[in-house]
Short mmCIF file of C-alpha atoms and ligand atoms in Angstrom, two decimals:
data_model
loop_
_atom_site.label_atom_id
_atom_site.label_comp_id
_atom_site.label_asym_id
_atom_site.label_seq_id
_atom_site.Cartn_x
_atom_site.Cartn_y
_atom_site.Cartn_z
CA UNK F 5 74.57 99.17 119.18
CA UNK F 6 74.10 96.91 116.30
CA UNK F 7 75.60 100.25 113.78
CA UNK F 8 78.95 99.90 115.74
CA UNK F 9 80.74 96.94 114.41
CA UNK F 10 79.41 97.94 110.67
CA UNK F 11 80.72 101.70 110.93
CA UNK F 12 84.20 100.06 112.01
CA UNK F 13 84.38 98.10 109.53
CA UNK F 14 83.64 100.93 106.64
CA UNK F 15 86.33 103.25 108.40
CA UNK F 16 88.85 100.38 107.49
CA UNK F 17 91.09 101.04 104.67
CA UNK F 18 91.00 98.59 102.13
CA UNK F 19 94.60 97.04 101.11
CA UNK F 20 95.41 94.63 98.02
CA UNK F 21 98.22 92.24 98.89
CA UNK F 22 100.15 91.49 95.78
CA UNK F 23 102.09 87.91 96.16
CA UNK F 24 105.23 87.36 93.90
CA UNK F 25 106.95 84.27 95.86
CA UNK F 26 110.05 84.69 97.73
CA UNK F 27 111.12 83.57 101.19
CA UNK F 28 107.81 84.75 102.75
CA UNK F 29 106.02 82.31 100.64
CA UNK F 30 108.92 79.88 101.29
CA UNK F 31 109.14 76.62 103.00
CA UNK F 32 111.33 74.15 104.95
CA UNK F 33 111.75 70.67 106.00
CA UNK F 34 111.81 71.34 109.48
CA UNK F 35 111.69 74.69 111.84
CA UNK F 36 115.58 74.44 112.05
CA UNK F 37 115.48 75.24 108.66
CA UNK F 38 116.26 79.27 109.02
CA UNK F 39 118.10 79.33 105.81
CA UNK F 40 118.30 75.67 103.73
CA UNK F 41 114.09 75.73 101.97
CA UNK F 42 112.57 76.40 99.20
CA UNK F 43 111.65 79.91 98.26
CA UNK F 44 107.76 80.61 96.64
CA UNK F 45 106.01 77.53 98.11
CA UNK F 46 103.20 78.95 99.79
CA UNK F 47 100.15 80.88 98.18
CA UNK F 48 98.63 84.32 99.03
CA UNK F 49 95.32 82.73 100.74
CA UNK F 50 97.71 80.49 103.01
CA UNK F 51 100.05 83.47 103.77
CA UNK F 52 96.83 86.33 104.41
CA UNK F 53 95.38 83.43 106.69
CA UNK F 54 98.54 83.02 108.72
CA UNK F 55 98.19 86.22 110.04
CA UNK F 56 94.26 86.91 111.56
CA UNK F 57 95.45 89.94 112.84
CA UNK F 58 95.67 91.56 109.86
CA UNK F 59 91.97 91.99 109.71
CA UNK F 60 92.02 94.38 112.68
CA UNK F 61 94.03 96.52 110.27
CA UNK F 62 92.57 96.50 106.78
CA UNK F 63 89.83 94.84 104.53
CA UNK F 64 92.99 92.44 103.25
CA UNK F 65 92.28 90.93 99.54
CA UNK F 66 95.24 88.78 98.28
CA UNK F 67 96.39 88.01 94.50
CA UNK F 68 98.96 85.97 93.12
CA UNK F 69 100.77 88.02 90.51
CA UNK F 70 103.48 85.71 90.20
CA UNK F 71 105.30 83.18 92.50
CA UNK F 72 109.14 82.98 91.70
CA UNK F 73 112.63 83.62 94.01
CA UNK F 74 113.46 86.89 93.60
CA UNK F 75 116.75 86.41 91.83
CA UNK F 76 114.66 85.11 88.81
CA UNK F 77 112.66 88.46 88.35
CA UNK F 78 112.87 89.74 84.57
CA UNK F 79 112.35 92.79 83.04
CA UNK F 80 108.79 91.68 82.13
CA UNK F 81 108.02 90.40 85.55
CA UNK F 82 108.97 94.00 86.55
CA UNK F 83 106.21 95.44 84.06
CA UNK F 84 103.73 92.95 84.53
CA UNK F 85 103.46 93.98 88.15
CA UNK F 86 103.79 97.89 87.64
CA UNK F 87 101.37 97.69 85.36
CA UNK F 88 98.97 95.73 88.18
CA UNK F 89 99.94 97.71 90.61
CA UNK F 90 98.97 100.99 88.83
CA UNK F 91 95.56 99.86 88.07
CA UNK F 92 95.19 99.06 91.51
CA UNK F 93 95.90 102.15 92.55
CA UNK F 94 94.22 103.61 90.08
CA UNK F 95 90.35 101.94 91.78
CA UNK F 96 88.53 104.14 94.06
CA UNK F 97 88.12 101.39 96.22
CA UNK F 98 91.68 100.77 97.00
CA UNK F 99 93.51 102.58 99.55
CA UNK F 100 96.90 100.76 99.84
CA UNK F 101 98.67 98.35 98.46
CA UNK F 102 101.33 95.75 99.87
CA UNK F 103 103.53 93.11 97.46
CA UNK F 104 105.39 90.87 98.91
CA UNK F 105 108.59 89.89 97.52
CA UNK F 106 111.97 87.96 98.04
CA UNK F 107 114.63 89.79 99.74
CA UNK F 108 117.23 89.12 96.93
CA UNK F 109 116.30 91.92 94.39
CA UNK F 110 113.45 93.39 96.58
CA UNK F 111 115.61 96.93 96.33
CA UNK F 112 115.34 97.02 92.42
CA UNK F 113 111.49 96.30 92.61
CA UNK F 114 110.90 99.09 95.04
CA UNK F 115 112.89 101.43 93.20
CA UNK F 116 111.16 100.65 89.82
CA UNK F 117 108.06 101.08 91.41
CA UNK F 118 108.48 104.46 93.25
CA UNK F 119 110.25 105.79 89.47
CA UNK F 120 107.29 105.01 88.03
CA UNK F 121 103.63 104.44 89.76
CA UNK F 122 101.42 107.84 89.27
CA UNK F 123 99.60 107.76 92.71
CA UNK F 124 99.83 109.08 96.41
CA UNK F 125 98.39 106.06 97.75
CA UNK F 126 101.10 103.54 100.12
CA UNK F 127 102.80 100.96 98.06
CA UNK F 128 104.90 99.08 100.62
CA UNK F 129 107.45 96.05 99.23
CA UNK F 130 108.15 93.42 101.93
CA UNK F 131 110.00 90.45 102.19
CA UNK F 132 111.54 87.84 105.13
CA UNK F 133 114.55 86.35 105.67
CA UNK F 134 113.62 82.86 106.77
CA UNK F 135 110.75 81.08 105.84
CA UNK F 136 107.58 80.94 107.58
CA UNK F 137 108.01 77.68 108.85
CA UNK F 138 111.21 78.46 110.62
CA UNK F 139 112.02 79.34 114.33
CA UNK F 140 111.10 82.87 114.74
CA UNK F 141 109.95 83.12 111.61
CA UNK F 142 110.36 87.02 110.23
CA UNK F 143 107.60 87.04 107.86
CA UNK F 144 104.52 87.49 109.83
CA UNK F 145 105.46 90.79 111.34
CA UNK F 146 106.89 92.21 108.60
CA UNK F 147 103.75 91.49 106.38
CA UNK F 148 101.60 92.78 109.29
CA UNK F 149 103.46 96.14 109.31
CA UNK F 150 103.38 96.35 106.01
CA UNK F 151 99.65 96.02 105.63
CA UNK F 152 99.26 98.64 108.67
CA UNK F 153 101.39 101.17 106.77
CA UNK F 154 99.65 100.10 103.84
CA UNK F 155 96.43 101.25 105.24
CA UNK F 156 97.69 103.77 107.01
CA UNK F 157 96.88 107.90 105.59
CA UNK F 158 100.39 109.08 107.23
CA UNK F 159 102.11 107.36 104.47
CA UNK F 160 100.86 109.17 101.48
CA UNK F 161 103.11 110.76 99.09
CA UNK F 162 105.94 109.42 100.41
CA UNK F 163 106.88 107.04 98.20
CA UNK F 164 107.49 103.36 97.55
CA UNK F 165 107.84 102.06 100.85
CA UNK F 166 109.56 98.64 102.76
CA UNK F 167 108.61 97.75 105.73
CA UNK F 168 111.54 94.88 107.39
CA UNK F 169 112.39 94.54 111.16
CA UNK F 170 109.91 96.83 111.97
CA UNK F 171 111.46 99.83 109.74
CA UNK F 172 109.98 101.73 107.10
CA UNK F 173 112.73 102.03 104.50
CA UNK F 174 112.45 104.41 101.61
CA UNK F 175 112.29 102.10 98.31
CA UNK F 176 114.96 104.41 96.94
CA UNK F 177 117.67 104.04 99.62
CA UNK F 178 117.17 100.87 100.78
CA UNK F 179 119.35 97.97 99.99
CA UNK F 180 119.71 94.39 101.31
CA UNK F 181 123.34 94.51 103.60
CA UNK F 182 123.53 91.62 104.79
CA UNK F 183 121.88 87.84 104.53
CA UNK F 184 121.02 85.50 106.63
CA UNK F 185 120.68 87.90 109.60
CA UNK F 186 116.79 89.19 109.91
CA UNK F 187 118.50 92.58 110.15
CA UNK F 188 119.10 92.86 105.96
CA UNK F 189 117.87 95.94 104.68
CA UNK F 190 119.46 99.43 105.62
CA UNK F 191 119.55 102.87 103.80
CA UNK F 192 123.19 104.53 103.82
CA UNK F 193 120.70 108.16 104.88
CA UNK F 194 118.70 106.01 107.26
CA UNK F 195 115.32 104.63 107.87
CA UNK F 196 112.31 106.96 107.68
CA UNK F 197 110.57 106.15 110.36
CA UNK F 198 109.36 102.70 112.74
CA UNK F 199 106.46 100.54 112.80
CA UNK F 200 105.18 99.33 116.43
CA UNK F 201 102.46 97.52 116.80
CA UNK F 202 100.78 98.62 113.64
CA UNK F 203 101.26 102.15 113.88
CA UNK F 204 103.96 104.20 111.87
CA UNK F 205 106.64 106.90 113.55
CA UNK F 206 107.72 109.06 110.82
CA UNK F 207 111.02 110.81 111.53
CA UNK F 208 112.17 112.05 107.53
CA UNK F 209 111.28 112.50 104.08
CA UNK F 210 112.82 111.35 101.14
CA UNK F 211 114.43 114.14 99.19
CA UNK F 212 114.34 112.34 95.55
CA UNK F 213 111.57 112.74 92.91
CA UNK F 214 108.95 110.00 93.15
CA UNK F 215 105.96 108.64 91.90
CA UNK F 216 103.58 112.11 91.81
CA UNK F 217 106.70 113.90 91.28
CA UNK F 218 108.31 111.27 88.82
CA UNK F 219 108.45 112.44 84.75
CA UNK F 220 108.16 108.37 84.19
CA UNK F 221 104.61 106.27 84.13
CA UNK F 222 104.06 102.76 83.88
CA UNK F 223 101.57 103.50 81.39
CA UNK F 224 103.73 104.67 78.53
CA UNK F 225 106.59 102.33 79.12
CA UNK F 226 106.36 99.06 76.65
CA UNK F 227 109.40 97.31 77.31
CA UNK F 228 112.86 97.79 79.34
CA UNK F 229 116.16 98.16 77.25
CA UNK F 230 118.99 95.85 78.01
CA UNK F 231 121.71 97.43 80.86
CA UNK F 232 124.21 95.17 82.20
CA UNK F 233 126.25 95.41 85.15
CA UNK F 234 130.45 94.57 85.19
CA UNK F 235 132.08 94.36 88.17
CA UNK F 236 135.54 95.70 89.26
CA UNK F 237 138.58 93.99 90.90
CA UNK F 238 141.93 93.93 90.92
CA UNK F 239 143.41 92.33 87.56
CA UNK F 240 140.01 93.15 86.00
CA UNK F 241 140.07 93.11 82.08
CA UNK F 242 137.23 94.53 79.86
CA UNK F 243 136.17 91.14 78.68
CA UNK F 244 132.66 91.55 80.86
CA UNK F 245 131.93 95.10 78.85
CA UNK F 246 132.84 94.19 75.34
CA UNK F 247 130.60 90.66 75.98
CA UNK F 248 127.72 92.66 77.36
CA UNK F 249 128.32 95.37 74.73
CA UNK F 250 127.82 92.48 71.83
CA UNK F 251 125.11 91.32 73.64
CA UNK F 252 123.16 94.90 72.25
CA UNK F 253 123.58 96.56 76.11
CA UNK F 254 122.34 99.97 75.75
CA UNK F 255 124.15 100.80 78.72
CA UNK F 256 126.48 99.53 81.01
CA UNK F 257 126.81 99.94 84.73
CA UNK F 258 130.57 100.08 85.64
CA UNK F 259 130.57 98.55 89.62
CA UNK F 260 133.98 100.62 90.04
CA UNK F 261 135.99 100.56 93.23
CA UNK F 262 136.13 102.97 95.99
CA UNK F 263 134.76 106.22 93.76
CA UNK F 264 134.06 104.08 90.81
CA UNK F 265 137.49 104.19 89.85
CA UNK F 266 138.08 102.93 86.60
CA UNK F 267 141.00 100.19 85.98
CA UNK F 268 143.49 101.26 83.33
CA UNK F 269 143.17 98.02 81.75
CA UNK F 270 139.62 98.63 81.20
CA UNK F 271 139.14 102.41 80.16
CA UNK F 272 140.35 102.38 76.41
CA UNK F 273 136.93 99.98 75.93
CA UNK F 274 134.75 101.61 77.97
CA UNK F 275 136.14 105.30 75.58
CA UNK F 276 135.69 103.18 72.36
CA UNK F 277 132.20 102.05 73.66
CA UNK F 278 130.93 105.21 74.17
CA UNK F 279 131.48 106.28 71.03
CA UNK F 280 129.73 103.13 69.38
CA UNK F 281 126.25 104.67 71.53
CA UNK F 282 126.63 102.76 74.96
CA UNK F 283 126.04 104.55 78.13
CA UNK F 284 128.45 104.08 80.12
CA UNK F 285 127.41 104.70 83.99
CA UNK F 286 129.90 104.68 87.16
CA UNK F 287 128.77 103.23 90.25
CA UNK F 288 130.91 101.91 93.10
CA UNK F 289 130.83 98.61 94.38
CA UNK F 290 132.27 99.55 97.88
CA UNK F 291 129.75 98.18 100.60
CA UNK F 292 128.45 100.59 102.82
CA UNK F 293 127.01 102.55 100.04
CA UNK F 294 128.66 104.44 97.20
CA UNK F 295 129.13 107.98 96.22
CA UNK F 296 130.57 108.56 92.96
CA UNK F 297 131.05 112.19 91.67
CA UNK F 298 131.36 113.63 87.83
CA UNK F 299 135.43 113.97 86.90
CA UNK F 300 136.23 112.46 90.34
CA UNK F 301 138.88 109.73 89.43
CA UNK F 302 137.71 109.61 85.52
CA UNK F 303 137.37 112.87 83.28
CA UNK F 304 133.68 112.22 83.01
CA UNK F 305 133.30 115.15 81.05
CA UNK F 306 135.67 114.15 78.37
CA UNK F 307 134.51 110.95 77.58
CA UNK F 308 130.78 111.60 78.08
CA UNK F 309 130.18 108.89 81.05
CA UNK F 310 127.26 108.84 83.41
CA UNK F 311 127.94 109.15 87.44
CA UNK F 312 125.20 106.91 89.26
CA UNK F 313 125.99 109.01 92.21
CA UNK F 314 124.82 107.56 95.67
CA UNK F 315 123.01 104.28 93.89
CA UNK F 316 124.41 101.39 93.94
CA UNK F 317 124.39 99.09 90.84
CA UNK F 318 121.36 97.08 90.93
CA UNK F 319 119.86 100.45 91.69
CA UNK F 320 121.37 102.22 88.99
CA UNK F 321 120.49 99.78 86.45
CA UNK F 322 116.83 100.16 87.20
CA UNK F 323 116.85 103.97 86.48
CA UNK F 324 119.06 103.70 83.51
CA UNK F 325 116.59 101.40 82.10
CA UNK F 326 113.45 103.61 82.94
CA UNK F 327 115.95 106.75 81.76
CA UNK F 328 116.39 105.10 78.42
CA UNK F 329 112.88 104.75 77.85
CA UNK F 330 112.49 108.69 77.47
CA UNK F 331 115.97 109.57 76.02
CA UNK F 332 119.37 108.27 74.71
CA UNK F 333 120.97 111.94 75.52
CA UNK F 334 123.89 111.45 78.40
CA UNK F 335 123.49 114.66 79.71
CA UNK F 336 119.42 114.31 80.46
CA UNK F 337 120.12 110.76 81.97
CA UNK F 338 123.04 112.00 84.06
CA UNK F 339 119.86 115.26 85.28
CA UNK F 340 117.76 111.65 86.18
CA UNK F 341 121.14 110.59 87.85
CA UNK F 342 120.66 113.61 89.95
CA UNK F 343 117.21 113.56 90.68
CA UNK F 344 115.78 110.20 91.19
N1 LIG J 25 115.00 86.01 101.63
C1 LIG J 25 114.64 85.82 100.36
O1 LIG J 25 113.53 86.17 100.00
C2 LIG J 25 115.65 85.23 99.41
C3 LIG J 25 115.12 84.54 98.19
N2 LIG J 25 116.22 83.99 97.46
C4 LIG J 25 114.37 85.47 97.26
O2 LIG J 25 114.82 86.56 97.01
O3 LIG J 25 113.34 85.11 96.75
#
């Protein structure tokens, strides 16, 4: 009788909660405040405590990698939690791990970490859209599914995961639609499964190289390059490129229109560009999810540009940036184009 409790407890998988601010850690004057606070208030402990029920699912540890709004992240924030995360992974004695994250550029985190984190083992990104201390706060459920996933043997080798209004997004795919609502994050392919009550329903796989499967590792990248992102509209001008080309951009993400389209008024800089070394990568900033094709609208062929296919900027950054760590050769980054 006395062995019971103690056996339970060692058949518990043990998940690492890394914090790094955002709304869930945020904070308001009042519980009207759903969207007027201030983002990365509260710490790990206080957030870990606010949920009990979280030890039914997992021996929970929390650290505080960072504690910043999302829209802040840099490059080196980006490495200085890969890098935590794949130790983490890395210790027998971890089975899953959760970070939580603002909503604002949770997509580029996940998709950094599922190009680049050697392991099987869960890694689920989660965020909320209002603050805990708001009216139906969104926070507490979303960390709690997170942490069941997390722990849960299902979702191995699937990927960087998010867990948000009770889906479980693929890190790839998903993208942050809409604000304010607590129904942000969708995938143009879909979500891959549901989390009720802390257990998963798995309904697809994603289809893109990941982490196992993924040529990059955290462990041999030293530093990010610099890609900016211009954006398209009508009476554009190529004064964004050329300033983020002097700026030593390595590449550029082109937000196009419709099929990345290309404005005439912009296309003799982004030609001359290219043939000073800068990548130059097509990506649509349409809103439902692009889908750019090679030689669809621009002779990609001809003037040796990049198609970002189905990812959207932000998205399309990150991999350029990981692609450029391993070569500067347009045709191999346009293969990662295809495969990631
Ligand atoms: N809902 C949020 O988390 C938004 C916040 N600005 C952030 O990304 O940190």
């Amino acid at each position: 009788q006395e062995a019971a409790p103690k056996a339970e407890a060692a058949a518990k998988p043990n998940v690492v909660i890394l914090a790094t601010g955002g709304t869930i850690a945020g904070a308001g004057a009042s519980a009207a405040n759903s969207a007027t606070y201030t983002a990365a208030k509260v710490g790990i402990d206080q957030l870990i405590a606010g949920v009990p029920e979280l030890s039914q699912l997992a021996n929970v540890r929390g650290e505080q990698v960072m504690q910043i709004a999302s829209e802040s992240i840099t490059n080196d924030n980006l490495l200085q939690l890969g890098r935590r995360v794949a130790e983490l992974a890395d210790s027998k004695d971890v089975d899953g791990i959760v970070i939580t994250h603002g909503t604002d550029t949770l997509e580029e985190t996940a998709y950094f970490l599922n190009l680049v984190e050697k392991t099987d083992k869960p890694i689920i990104v989660v965020g909320s859209m209002r603050p805990g201390t708001a009216m139906s706060a969104d926070g507490m459920l979303n960390l709690y599914n997170a942490v069941a996933v997390a722990g849960s043997k299902d979702a191995r080798g699937k990927g960087v995961l998010v867990t948000m209004n009770d889906e479980i997004q693929s890190g790839r795919d998903v993208s942050k639609m809409m604000n304010i609502k607590t129904e942000a994050f969708k995938s143009p392919w879909g979500p891959l499964g549901m989390v009720v009550e802390g257990n998963s329903y798995w309904f697809r796989l994603p289809a893109k190289r990941h982490t196992m499967d993924s040529e990059f590792d955290i462990k041999d990248i030293k530093s990010l390059p610099n890609v900016g992102i211009a954006y398209s509209y009508g009476n554009v001008d190529d004064t964004a490129y050329k300033a983020l080309a002097k700026d030593g951009a390595k590449a550029i993400i082109h937000v196009g229109t419709g099929n990345g389209s290309v404005s005439s008024r912009v296309v003799p800089a982004l030609q001359e560009l290219r043939k000073d070394g800068v990548q130059i990568i097509r990506s649509s900033h349409v809103n439902n999810g692009g889908f750019v094709l090679r030689n669809a609208e621009q002779p990609d062929d001809k003037n040796d540009w990049i198609v970002a296919h189905d990812l959207n900027p932000q998205k399309a950054r990150i991999l350029a940036m990981v692609g450029l760590t391993k070569t500067q050769d347009s045709k191999e980054l346009q293969r990662m184009f295809w495969e990631y």
